[in-house]
Short mmCIF file of C-alpha atoms in Angstrom, two decimals:
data_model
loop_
_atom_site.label_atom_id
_atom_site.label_comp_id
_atom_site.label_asym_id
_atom_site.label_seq_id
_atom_site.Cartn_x
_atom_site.Cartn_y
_atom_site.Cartn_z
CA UNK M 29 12.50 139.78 -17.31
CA UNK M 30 15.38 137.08 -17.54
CA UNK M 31 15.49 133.87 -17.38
CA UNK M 32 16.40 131.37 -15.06
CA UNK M 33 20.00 130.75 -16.80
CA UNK M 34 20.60 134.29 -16.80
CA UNK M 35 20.07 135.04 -13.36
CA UNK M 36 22.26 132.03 -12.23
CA UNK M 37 24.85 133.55 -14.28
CA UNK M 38 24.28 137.05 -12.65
CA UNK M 39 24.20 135.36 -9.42
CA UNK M 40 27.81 133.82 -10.42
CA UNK M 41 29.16 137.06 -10.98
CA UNK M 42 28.00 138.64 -7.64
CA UNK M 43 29.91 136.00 -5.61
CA UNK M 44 32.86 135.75 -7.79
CA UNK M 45 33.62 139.54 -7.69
CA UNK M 46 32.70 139.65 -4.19
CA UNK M 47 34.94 136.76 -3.33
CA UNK M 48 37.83 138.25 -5.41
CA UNK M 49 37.65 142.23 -5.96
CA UNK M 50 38.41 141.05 -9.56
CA UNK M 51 36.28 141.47 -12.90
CA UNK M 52 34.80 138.19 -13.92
CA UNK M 53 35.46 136.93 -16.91
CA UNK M 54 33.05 134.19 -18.95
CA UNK M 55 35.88 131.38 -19.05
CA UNK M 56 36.27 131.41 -14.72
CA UNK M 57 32.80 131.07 -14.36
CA UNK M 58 32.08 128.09 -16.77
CA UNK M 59 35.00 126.70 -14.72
CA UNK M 60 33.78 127.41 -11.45
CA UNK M 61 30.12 126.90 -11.16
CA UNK M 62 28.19 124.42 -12.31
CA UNK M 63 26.49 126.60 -15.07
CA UNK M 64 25.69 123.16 -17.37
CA UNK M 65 26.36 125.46 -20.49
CA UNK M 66 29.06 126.18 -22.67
CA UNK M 67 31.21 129.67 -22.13
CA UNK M 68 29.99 130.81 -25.46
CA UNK M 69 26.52 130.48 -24.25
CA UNK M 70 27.96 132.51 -20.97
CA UNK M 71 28.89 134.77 -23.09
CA UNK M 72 26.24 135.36 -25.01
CA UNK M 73 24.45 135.99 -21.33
CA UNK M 74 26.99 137.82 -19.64
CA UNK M 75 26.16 140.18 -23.32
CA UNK M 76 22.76 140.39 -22.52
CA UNK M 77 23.19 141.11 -18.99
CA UNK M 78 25.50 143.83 -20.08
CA UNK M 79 22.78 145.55 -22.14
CA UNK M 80 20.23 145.74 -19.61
CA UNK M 81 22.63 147.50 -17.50
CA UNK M 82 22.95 144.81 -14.80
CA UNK M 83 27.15 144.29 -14.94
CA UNK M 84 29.38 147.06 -16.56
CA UNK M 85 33.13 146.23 -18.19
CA UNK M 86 35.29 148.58 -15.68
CA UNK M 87 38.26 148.56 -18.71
CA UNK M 88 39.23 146.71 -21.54
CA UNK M 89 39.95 143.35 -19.56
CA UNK M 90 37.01 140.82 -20.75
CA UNK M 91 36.09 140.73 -17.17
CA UNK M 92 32.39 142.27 -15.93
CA UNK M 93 31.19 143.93 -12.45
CA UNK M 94 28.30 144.13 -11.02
CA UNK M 95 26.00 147.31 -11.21
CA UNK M 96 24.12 148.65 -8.50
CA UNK M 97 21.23 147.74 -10.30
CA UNK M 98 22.78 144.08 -10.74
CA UNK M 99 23.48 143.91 -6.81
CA UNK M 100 20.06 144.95 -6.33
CA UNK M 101 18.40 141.87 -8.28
CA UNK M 102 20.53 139.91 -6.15
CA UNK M 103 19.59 140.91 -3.27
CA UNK M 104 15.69 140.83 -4.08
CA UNK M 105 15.87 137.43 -6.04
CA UNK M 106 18.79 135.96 -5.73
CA UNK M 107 19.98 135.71 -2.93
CA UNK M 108 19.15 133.30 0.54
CA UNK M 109 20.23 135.12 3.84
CA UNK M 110 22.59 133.09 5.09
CA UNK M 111 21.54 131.34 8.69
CA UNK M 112 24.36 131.57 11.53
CA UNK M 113 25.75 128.73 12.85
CA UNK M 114 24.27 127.04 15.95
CA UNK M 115 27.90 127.99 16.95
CA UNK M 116 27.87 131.44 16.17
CA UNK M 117 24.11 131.83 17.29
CA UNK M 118 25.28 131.05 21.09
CA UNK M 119 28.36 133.55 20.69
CA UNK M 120 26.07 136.26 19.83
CA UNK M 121 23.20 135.37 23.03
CA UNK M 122 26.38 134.93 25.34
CA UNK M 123 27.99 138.30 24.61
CA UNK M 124 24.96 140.48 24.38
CA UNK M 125 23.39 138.44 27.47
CA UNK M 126 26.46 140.14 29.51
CA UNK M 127 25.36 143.77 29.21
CA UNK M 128 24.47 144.96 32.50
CA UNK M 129 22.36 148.34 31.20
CA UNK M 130 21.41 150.19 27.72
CA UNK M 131 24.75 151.77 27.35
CA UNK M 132 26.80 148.02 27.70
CA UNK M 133 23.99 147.03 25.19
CA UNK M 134 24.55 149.29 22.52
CA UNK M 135 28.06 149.12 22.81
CA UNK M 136 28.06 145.44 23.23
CA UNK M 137 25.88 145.40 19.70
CA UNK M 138 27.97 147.64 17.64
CA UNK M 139 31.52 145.77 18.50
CA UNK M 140 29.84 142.29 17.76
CA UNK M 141 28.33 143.13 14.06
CA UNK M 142 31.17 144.97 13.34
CA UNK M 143 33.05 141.47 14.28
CA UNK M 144 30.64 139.59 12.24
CA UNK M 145 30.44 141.32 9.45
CA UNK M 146 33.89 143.39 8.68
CA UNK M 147 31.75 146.03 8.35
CA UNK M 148 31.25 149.98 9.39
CA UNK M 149 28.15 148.62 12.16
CA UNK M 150 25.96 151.71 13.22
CA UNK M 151 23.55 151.54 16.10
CA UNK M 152 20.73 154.15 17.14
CA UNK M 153 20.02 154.48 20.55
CA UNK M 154 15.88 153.81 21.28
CA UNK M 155 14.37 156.99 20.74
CA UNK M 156 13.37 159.16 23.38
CA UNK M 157 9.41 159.35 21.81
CA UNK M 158 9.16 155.73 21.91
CA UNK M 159 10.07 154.81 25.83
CA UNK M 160 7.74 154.71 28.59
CA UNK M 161 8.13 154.85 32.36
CA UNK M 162 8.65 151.08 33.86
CA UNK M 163 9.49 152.35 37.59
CA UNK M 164 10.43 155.54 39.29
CA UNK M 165 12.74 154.51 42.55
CA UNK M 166 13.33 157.49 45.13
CA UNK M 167 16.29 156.69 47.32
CA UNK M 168 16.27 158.57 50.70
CA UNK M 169 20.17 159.36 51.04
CA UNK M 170 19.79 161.16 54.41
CA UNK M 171 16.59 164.18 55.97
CA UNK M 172 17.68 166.44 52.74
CA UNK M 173 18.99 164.48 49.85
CA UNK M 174 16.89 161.50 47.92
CA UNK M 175 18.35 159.65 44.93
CA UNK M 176 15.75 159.43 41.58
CA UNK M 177 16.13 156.75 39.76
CA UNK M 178 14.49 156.53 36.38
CA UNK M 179 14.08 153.09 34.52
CA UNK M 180 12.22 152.99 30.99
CA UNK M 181 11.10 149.96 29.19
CA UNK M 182 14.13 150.32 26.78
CA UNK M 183 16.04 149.35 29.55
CA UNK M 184 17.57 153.22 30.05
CA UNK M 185 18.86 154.07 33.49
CA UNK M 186 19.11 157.73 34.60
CA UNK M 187 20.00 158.57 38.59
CA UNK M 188 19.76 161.86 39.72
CA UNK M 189 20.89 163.41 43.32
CA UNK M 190 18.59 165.49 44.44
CA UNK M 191 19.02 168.55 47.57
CA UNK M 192 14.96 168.77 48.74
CA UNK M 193 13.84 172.49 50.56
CA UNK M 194 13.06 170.87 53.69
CA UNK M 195 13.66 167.55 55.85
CA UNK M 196 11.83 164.70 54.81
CA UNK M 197 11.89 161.21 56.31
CA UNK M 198 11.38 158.01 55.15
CA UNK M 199 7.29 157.70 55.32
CA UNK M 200 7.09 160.92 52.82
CA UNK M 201 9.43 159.71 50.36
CA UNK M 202 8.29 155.94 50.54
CA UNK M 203 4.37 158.03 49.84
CA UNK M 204 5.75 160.24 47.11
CA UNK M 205 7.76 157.59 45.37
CA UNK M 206 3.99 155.60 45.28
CA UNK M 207 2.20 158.62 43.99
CA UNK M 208 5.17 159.09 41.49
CA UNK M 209 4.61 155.15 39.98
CA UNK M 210 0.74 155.54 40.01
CA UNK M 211 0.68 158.33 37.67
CA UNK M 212 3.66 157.35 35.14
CA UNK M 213 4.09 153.68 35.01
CA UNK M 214 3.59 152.91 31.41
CA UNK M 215 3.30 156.94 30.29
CA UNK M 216 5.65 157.47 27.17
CA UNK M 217 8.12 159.60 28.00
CA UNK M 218 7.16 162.58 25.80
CA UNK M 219 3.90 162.62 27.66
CA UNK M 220 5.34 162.80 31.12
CA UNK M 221 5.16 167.12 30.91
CA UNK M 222 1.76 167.18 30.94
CA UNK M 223 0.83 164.67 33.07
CA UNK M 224 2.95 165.77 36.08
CA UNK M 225 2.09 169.67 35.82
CA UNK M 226 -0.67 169.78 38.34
CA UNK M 227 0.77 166.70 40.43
CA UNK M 228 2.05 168.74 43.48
CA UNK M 229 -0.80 170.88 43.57
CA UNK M 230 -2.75 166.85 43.87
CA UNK M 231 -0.30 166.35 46.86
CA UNK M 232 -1.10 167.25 50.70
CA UNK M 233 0.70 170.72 51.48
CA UNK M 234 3.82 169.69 53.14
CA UNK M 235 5.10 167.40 50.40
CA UNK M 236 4.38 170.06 47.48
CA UNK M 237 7.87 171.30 47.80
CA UNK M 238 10.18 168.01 47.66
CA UNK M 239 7.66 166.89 45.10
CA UNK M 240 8.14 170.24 42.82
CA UNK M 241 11.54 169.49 43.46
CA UNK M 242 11.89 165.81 42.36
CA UNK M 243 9.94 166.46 39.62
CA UNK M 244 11.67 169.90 37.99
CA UNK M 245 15.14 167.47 38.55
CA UNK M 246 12.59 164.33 36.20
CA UNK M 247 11.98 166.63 33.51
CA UNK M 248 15.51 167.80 33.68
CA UNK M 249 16.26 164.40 32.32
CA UNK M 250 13.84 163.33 30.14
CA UNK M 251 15.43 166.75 27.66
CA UNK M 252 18.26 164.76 27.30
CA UNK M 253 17.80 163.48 23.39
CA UNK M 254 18.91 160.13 23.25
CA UNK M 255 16.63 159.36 19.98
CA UNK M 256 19.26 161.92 18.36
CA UNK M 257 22.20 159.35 19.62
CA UNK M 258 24.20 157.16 17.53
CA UNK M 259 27.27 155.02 17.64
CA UNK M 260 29.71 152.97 15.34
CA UNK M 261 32.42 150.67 15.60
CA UNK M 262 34.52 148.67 13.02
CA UNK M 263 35.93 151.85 11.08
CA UNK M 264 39.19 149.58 10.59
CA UNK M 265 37.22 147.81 8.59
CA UNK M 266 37.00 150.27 5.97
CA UNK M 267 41.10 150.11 5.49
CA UNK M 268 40.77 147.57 1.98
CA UNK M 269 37.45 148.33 0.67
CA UNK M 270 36.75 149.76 -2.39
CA UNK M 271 34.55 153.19 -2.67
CA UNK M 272 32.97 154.64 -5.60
CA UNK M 273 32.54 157.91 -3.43
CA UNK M 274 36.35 157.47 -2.23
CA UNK M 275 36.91 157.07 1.63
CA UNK M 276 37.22 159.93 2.86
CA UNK M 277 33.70 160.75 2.30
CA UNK M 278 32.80 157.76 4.03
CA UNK M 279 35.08 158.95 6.64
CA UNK M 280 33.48 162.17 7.05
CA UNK M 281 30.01 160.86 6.99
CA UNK M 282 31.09 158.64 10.09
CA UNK M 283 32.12 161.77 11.41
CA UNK M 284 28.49 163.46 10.90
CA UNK M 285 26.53 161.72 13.13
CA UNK M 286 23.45 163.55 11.34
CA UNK M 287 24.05 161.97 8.07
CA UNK M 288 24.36 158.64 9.96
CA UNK M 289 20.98 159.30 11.64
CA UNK M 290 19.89 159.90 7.75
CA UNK M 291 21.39 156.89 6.33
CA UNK M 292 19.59 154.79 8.83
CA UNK M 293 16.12 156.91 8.61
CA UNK M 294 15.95 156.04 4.76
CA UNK M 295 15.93 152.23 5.82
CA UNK M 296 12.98 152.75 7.84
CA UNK M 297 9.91 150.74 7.21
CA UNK M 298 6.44 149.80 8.17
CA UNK M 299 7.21 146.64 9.34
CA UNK M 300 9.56 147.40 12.44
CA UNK M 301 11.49 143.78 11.78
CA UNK M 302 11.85 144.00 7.97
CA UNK M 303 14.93 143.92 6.61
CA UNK M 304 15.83 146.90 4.02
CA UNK M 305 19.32 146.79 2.38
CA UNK M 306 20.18 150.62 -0.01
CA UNK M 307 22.72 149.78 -2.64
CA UNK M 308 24.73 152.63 -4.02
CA UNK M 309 22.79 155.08 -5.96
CA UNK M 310 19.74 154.46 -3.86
CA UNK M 311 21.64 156.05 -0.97
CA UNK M 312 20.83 159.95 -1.75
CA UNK M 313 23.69 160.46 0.98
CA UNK M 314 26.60 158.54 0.49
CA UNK M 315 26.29 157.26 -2.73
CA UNK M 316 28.63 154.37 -3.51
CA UNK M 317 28.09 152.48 -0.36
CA UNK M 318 24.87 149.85 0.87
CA UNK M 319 23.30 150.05 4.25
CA UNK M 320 21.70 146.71 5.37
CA UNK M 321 19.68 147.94 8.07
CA UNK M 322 16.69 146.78 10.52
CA UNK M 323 14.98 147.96 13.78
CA UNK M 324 14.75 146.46 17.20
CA UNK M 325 12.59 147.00 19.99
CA UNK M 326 10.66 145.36 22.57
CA UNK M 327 7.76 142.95 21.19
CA UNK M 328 6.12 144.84 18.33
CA UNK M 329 7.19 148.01 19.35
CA UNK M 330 10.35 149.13 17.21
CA UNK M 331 12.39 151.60 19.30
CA UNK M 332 15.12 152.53 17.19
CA UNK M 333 17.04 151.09 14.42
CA UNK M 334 20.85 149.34 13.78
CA UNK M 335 22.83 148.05 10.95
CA UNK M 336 26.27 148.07 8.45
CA UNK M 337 27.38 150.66 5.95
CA UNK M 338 30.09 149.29 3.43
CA UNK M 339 30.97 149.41 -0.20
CA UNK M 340 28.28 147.73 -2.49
CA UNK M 341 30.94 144.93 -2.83
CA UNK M 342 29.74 143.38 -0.03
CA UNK M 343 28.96 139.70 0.82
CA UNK M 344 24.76 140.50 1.06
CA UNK M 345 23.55 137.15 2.27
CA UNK M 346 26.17 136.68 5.24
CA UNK M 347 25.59 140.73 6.24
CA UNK M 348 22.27 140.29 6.27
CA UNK M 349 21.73 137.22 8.05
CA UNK M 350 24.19 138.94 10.98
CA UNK M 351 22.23 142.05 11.02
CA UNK M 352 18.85 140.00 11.15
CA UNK M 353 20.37 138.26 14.16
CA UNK M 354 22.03 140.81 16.28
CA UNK M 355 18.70 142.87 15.77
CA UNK M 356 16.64 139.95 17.45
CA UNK M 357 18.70 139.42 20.16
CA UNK M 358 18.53 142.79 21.34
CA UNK M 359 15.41 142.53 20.58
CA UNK M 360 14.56 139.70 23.12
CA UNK M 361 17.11 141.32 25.96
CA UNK M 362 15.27 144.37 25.67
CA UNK M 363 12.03 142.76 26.48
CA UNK M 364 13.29 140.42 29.00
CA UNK M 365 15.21 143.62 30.93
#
């Protein structure tokens, strides 16, 4: 276990060589921070820190790096997320608080942590599992041809045209449209199959056919895999950091939206608001690069998950206070859709 002393030195070298991209050496940090020791005495730390494998010597320069394994008792002891500013806190709710559906959301979210972090920002789209029916709206478009309009608590939109087998008027469709609500409001999505099987044969038998129809058109739709959906922004970013895996297998793995959908999976935890930052080695598929991710959802229920993949020299406290804060507000606009 070390000491106080020695994690404040540790702590020293994490910002330095974050701030710089250059090895630290004992003499800058005696000069820069407030240590209250001698540099022979940081020296004799930065030694011991050394030997328990927590900063490495990249070359013969009397400079140290940090280790994954020194990044990663920075991020569980050392460091304090860093709070937005009031400033930056109404920038976020005012850009996000624009999106007019899921898609403007998403894309909204990915753009603005990308901005706030200089990051690679990855968001997963609220998995299909996890949704339930909020409203079914049928749209009578003229005798033969109804609109279906799905909306799910994740704030997804789907409209469908649909060509009914017969004439129906505006009674039968304002009837079916109620039976539709009364036996799917609040049904998860992946339960809608079974619950709508026998529905026409419920129905009187002139509105069995537009019914079979509407519905084979609903189930249609809900195949769509949106859980299996995932988008980034901010590959720019990517243009001066350094890689222990090299770039262009970071590139690539951008490219592989599967190994994206991995990346993010590993982060998952029990708590659906907790926080979980991989560093390097701890990423079993892109090693060489940290994910600070989190999920998002409405109230308790987590729906899917979003946050930044960059090198391990990253600035922890500021990426994780931005992810933290993105992740809420969408949070709160997904609840309040």
């Amino acid at each position: 276990m070390l000491d106080d002393r020695k994690l404040a030195v540790l702590r020293a070298i994490v910002e330095d060589y974050v701030s710089t991209n250059e090895p630290v050496g004992s003499k800058a940090l005696a000069e820069r921070h407030n240590l209250k020791v001698s540099p022979a005495t940081v020296r004799n730390d930065m030694a011991a820190l050394e030997e328990e494998g927590y900063i490495t010597q990249p070359h013969t320069s009397a400079g140290r790096v940090p280790t994954d394994k020194g990044y990663r008792l920075f991020v569980d002891r050392l460091s304090q997320v860093k709070p937005l500013s009031a400033a930056e806190r109404r920038a976020i709710e005012t850009f996000l608080a624009g999106a007019v559906d899921l898609d403007d959301v998403v894309t909204r979210t990915v753009r603005l942590l990308a901005q706030l972090t200089r990051q690679v920002a990855v968001v997963q789209y609220p998995t299909l599992t996890r949704s339930t029916v909020r409203h079914v709206e049928l749209v009578p478009l003229n005798e033969r041809r109804v609109m279906l309009v799905l909306i799910t608590n994740t704030g997804r939109v789907e409209q469908r045209v649909i060509e009914l087998p017969e004439d129906v008027d505006d009674t039968r469709v304002a009837h079916l449209r109620a039976v539709f609500n009364a036996s799917l409001d609040g049904c998860g999505l992946s339960n809608v199959p079974e619950l709508v099987a026998d529905l026409p044969e419920r129905l009187p038998a002139e509105d069995r056919p537009a019914a079979a129809t509407i519905l084979s058109v609903l189930l249609e739709t809900l195949v769509e895999r949106y859980d299996e959906k995932i988008v980034f922004a901010g590959a720019a970013n990517l243009a001066g950091a350094d890689f222990a895996t090299g770039l262009r297998d970071v590139l690539e793995a951008l490219e592989e939206h599967v190994v994206l959908m991995r990346l993010l999976g590993e982060t998952s935890n029990d708590t659906p608001s907790a926080l979980t930052v991989r560093i390097g080695s701890e990423n079993p598929y892109l090693r060489g690069t940290s994910i600070v991710a989190t999920g998002y959802g409405s109230g308790d229920n987590q729906l899917a998950r979003l946050g930044v993949l960059g090198p391990t020299r990253m600035d922890y406290p500021v990426t994780m206070g931005a992810v933290r804060a993105v992740a809420r507000y969408v949070s709160q606009i997904l609840a309040a859709s």
